[in-house]
PDB file of C-alpha atoms in Angstrom:
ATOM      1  CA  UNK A 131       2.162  14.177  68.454  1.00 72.00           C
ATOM      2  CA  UNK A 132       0.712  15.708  71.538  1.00 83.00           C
ATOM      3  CA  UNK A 133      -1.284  18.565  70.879  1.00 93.00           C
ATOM      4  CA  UNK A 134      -0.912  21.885  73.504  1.00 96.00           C
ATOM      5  CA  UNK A 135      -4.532  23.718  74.118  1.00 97.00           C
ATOM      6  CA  UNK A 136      -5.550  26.760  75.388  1.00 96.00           C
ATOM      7  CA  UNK A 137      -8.954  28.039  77.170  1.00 96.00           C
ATOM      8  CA  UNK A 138      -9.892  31.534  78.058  1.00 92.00           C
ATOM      9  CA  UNK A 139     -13.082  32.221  79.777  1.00 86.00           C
ATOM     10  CA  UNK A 140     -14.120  35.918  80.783  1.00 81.00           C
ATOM     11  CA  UNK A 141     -16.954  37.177  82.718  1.00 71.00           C
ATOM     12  CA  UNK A 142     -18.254  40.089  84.651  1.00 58.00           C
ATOM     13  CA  UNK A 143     -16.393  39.019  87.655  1.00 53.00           C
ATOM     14  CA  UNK A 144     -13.093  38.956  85.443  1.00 56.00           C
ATOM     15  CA  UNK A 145     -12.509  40.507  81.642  1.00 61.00           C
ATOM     16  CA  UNK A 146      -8.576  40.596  81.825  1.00 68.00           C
ATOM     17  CA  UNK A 147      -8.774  38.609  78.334  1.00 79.00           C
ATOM     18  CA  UNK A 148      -5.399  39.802  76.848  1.00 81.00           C
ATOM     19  CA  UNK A 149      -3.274  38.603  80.342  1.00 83.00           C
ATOM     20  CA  UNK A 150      -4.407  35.194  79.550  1.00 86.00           C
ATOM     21  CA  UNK A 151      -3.758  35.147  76.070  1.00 89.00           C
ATOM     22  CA  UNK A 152       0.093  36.384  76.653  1.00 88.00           C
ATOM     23  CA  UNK A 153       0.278  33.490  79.200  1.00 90.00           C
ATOM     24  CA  UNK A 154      -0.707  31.378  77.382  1.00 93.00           C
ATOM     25  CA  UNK A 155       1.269  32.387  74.405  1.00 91.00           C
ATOM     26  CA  UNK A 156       4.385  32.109  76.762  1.00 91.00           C
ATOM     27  CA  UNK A 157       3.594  27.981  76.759  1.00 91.00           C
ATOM     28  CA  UNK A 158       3.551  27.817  73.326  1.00 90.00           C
ATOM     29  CA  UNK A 159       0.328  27.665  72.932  1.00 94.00           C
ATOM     30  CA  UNK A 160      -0.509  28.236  68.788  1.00 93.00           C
ATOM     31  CA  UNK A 161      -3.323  30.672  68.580  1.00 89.00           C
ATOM     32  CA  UNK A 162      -5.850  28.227  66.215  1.00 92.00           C
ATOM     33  CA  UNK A 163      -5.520  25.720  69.492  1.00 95.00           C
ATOM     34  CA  UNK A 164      -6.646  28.849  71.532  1.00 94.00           C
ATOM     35  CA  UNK A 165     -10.587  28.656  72.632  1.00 94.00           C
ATOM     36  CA  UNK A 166     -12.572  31.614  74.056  1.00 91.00           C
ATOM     37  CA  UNK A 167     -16.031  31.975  76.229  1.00 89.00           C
ATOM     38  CA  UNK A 168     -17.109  35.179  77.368  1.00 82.00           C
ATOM     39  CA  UNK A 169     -20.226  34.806  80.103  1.00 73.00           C
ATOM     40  CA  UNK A 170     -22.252  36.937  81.185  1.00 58.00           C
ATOM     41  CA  UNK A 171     -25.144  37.032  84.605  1.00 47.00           C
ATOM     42  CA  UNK A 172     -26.136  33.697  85.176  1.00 53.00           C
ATOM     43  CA  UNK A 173     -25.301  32.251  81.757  1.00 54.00           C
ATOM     44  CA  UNK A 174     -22.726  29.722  81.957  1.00 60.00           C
ATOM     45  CA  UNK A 175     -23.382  27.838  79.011  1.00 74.00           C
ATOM     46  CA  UNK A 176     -19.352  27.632  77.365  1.00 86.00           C
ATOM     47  CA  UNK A 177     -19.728  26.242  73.591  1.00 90.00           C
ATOM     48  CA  UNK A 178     -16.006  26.878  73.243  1.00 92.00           C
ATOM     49  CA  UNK A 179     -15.101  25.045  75.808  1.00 93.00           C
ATOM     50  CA  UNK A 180     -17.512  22.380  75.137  1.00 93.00           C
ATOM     51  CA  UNK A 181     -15.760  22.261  71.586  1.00 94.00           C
ATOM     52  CA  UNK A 182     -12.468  22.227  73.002  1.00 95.00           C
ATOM     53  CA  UNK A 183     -13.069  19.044  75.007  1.00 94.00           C
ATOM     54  CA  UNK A 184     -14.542  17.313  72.186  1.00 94.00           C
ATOM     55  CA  UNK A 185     -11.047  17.769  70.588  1.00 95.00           C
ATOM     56  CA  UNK A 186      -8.876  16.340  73.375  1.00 96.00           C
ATOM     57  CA  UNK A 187      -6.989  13.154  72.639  1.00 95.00           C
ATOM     58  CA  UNK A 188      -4.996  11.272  75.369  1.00 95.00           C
ATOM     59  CA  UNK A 189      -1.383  12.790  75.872  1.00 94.00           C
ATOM     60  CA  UNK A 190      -2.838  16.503  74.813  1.00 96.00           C
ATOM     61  CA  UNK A 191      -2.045  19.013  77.383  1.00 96.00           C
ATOM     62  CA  UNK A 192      -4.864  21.818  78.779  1.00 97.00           C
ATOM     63  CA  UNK A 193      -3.223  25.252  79.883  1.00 97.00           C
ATOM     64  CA  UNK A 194      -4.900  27.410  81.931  1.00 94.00           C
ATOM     65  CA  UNK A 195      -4.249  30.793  83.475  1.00 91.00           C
ATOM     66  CA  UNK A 196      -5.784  29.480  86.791  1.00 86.00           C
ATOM     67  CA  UNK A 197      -8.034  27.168  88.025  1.00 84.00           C
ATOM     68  CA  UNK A 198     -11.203  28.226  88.254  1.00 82.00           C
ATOM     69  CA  UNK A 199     -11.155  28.384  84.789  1.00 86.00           C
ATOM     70  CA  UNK A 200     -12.433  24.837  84.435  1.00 86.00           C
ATOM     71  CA  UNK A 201     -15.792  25.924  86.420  1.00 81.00           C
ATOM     72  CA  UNK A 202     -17.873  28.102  88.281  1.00 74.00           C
ATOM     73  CA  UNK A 203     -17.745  26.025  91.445  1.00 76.00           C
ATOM     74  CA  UNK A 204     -15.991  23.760  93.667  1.00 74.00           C
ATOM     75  CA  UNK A 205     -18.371  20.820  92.549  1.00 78.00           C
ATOM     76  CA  UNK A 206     -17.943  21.927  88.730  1.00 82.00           C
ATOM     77  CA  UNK A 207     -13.974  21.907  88.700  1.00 82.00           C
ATOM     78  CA  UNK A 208     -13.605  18.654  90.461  1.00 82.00           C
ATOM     79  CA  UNK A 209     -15.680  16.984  87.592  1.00 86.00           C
ATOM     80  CA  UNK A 210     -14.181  18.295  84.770  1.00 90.00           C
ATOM     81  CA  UNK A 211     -11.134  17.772  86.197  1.00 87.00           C
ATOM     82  CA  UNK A 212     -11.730  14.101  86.630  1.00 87.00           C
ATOM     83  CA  UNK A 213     -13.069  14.216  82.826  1.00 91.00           C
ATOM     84  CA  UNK A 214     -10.221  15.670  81.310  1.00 92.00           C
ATOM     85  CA  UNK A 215      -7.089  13.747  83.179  1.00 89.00           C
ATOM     86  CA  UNK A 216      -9.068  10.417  84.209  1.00 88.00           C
ATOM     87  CA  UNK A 217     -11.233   9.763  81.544  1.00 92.00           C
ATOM     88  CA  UNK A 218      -9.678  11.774  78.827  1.00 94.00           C
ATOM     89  CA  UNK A 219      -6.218  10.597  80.172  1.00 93.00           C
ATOM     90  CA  UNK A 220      -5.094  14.347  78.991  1.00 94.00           C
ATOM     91  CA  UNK A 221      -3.006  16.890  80.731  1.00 93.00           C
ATOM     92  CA  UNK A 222      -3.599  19.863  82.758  1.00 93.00           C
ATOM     93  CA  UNK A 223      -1.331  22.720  83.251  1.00 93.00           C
ATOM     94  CA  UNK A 224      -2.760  25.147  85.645  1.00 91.00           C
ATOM     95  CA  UNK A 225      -0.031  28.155  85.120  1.00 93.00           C
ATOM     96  CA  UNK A 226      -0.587  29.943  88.946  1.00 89.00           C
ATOM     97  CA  UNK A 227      -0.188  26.859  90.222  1.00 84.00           C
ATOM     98  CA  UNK A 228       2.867  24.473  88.933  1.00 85.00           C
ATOM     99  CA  UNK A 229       1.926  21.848  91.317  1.00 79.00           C
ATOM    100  CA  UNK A 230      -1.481  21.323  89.499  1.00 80.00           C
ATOM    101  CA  UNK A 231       0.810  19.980  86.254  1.00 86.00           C
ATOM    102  CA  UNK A 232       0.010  16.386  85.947  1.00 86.00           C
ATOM    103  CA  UNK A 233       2.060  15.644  83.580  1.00 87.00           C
ATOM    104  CA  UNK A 234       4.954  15.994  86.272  1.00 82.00           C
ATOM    105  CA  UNK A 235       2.395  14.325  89.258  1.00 64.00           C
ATOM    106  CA  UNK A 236       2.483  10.392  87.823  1.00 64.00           C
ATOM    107  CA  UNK A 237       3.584   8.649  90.866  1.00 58.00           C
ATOM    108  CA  UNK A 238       1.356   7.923  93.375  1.00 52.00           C
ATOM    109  CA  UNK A 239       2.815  10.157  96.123  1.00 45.00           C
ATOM    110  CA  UNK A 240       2.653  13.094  93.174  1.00 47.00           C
ATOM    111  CA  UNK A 241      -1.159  12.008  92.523  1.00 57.00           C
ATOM    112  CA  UNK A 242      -2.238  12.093  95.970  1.00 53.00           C
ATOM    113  CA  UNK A 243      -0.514  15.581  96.602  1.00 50.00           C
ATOM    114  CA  UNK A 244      -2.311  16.906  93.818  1.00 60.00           C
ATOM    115  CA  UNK A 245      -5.497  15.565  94.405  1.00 68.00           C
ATOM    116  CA  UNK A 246      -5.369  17.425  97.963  1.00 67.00           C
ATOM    117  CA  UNK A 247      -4.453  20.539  96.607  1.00 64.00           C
ATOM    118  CA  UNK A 248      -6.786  20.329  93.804  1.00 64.00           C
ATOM    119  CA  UNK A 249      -9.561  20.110  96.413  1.00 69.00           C
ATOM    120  CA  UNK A 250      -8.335  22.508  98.537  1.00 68.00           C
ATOM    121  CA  UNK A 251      -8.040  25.647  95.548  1.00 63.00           C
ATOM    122  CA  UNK A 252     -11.406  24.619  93.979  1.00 64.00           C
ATOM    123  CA  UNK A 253     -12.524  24.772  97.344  1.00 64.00           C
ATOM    124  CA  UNK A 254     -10.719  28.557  97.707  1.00 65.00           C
ATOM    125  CA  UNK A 255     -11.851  29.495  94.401  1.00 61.00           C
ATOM    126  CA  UNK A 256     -15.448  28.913  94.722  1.00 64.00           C
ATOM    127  CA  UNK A 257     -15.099  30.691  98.322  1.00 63.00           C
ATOM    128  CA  UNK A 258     -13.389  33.833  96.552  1.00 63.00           C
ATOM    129  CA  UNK A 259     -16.356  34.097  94.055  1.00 62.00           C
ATOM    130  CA  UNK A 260     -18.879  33.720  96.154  1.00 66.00           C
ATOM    131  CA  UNK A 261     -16.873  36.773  98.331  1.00 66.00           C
ATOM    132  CA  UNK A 262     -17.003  38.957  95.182  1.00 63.00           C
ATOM    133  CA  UNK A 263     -20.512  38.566  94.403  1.00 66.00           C
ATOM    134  CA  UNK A 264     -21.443  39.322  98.302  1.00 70.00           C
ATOM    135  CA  UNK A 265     -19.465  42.079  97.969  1.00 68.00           C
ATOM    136  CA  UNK A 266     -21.061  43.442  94.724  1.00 66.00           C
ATOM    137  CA  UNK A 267     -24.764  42.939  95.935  1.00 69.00           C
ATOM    138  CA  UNK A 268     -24.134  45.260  99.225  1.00 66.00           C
ATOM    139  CA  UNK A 269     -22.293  47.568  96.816  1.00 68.00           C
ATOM    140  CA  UNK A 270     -25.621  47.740  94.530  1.00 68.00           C
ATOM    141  CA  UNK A 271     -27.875  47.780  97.324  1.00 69.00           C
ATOM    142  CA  UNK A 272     -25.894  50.897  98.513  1.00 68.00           C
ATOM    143  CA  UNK A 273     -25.710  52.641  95.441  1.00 65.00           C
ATOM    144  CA  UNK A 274     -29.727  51.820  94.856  1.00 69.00           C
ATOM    145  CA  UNK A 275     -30.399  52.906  99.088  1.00 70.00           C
ATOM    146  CA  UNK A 276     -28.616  56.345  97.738  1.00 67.00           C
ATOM    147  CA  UNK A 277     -30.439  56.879  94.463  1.00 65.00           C
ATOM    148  CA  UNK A 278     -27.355  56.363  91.875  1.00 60.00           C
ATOM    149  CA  UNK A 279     -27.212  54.706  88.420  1.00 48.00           C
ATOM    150  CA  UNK A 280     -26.074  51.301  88.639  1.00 50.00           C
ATOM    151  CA  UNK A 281     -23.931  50.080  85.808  1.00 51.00           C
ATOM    152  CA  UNK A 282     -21.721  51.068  83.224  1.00 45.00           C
ATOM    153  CA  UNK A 283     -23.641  53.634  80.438  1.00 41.00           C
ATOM    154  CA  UNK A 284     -24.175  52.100  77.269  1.00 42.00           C
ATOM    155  CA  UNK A 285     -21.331  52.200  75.313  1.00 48.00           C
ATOM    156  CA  UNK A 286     -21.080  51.549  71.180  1.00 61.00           C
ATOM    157  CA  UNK A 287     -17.615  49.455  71.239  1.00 76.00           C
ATOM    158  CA  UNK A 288     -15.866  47.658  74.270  1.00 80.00           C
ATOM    159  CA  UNK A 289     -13.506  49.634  76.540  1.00 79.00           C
ATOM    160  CA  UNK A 290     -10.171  47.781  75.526  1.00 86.00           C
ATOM    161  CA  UNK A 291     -11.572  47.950  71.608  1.00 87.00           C
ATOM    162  CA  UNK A 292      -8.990  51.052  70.904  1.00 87.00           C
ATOM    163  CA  UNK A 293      -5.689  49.137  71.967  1.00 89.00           C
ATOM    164  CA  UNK A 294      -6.846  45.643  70.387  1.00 90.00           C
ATOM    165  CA  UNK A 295      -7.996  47.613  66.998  1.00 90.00           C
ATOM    166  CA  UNK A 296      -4.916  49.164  66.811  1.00 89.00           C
ATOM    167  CA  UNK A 297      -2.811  46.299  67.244  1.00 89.00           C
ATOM    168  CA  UNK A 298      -4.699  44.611  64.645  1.00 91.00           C
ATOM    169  CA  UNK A 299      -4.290  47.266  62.180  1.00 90.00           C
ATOM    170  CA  UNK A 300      -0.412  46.940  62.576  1.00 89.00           C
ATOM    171  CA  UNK A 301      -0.717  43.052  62.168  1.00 88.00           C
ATOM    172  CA  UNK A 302       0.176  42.831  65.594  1.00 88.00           C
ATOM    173  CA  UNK A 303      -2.905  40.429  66.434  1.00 90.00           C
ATOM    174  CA  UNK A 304      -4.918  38.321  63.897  1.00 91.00           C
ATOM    175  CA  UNK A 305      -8.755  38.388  63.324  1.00 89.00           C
ATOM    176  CA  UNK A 306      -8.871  35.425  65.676  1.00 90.00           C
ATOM    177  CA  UNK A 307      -6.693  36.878  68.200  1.00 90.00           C
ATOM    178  CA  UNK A 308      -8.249  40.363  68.365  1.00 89.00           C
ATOM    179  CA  UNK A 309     -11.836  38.458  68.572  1.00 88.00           C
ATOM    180  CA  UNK A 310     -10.304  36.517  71.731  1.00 88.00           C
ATOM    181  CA  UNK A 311      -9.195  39.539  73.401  1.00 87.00           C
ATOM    182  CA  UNK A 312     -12.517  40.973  73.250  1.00 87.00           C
ATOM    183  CA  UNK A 313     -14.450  37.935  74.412  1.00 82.00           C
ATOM    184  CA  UNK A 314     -16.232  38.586  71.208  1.00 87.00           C
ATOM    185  CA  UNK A 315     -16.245  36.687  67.729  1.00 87.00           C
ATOM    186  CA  UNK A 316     -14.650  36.949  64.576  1.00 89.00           C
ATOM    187  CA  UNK A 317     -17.925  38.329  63.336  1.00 87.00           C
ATOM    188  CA  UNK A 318     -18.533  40.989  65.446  1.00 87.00           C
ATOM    189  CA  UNK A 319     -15.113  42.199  65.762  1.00 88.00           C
ATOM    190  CA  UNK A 320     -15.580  42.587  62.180  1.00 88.00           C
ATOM    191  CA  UNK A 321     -18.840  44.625  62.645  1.00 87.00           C
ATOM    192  CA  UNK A 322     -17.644  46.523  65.427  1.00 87.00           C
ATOM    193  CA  UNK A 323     -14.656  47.596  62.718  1.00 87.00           C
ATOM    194  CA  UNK A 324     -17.525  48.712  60.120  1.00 84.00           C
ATOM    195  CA  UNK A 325     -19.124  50.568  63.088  1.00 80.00           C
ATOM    196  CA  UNK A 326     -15.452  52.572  63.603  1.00 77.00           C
ATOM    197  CA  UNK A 327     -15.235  53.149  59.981  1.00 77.00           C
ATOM    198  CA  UNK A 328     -18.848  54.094  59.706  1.00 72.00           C
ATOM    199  CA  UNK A 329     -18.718  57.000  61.773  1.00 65.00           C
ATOM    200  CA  UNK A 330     -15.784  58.627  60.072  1.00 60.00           C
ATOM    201  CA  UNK A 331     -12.574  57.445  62.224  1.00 60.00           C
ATOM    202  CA  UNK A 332      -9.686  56.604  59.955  1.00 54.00           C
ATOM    203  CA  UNK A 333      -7.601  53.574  60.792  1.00 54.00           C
ATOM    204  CA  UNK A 334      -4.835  54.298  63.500  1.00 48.00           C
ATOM    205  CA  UNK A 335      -1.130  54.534  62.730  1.00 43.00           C
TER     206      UNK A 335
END
């Protein structure tokens, strides 16, 4: 039986964690076959994804929200790419882009369409990335030429901690899937829940 998996990966350029969980939950996607990285600076190191990999088998299928997902550059998508669907012999399913679905690209006409487009988004992607940082470094060098803070203030719990706590509490969202949402582990969502209780806030209703 092929097996459907999912991968997740949020940094400071994107931390919409929950829209690619609901995607992906849309393909059927069971949450245990779910894997999450959250990056951060330069760190790219992705031991989820890494694990994930290690667990593909031919025929399995790889869903994605999009495709820069599967790296950090144009360079870095085109090999694991090539990994997953040539070696591998596994399946991609890159959901903004339906054209990107090999398992409906066999033919040699399909193959050579997607190839081409496949080098033309990684291409797109890695241009759009590089356009956000250039766009955040004059925005810090700004803010630094005019004398104001730069970053958020330190904050005790994540910003969407509230709305992912809550739908935990109502069994809405499992340890596992709360801990995705976060970009954090099972672990530290669980400390993060001690640090809520600790300072005297009773569990939402």
């Amino acid at each position: 039986m092929n097996n459907f998996y999912g991968y997740v990966r949020v940094s400071t350029l994107d931390q919409n964690v929950e829209r690619q969980l609901v995607e992906l939950n849309k393909w059927g996607v069971l949450e245990k076959n779910i894997y999450c990285d959250k990056l951060s600076g330069k760190d790219f190191n992705r031991p989820q994804y890494q694990k994930l990999k290690r667990k593909l088998r031919e025929g399995d299928v790889l869903v994605v929200k999009s495709i820069d997902r599967l790296g950090r550059n144009y360079e870095d998508i085109q090999v694991e790419w090539r990994e997953i669907v040539k070696i591998k012999k596994a399946d991609i399913v890159i959901i903004d882009m339906p054209i990107l679905d090999t398992r409906t690209n066999k033919d040699l006409i399909g193959t050579l369409i997607s190839d081409i487009v496949l080098q033309l988004l990684s291409y797109v992607a890695q241009s759009e990335r590089e356009s956000i940082k250039q766009r955040q470094a004059e925005g810090i060098a700004i803010a630094k030429a005019q004398g104001r803070h730069l970053g958020r203030f330190p904050s005790p719990l994540p910003e969407n901690f509230y709305p992912v706590y809550e739908k935990w509490i109502r069994r809405e969202y499992s340890l596992r899937t709360a801990s995705n949402a976060l970009g954090i582990t099972i672990s530290q969502f669980r400390t993060m829940i001690k640090k809520h209780k600790s300072n005297g806030n009773e569990d939402l209703t």
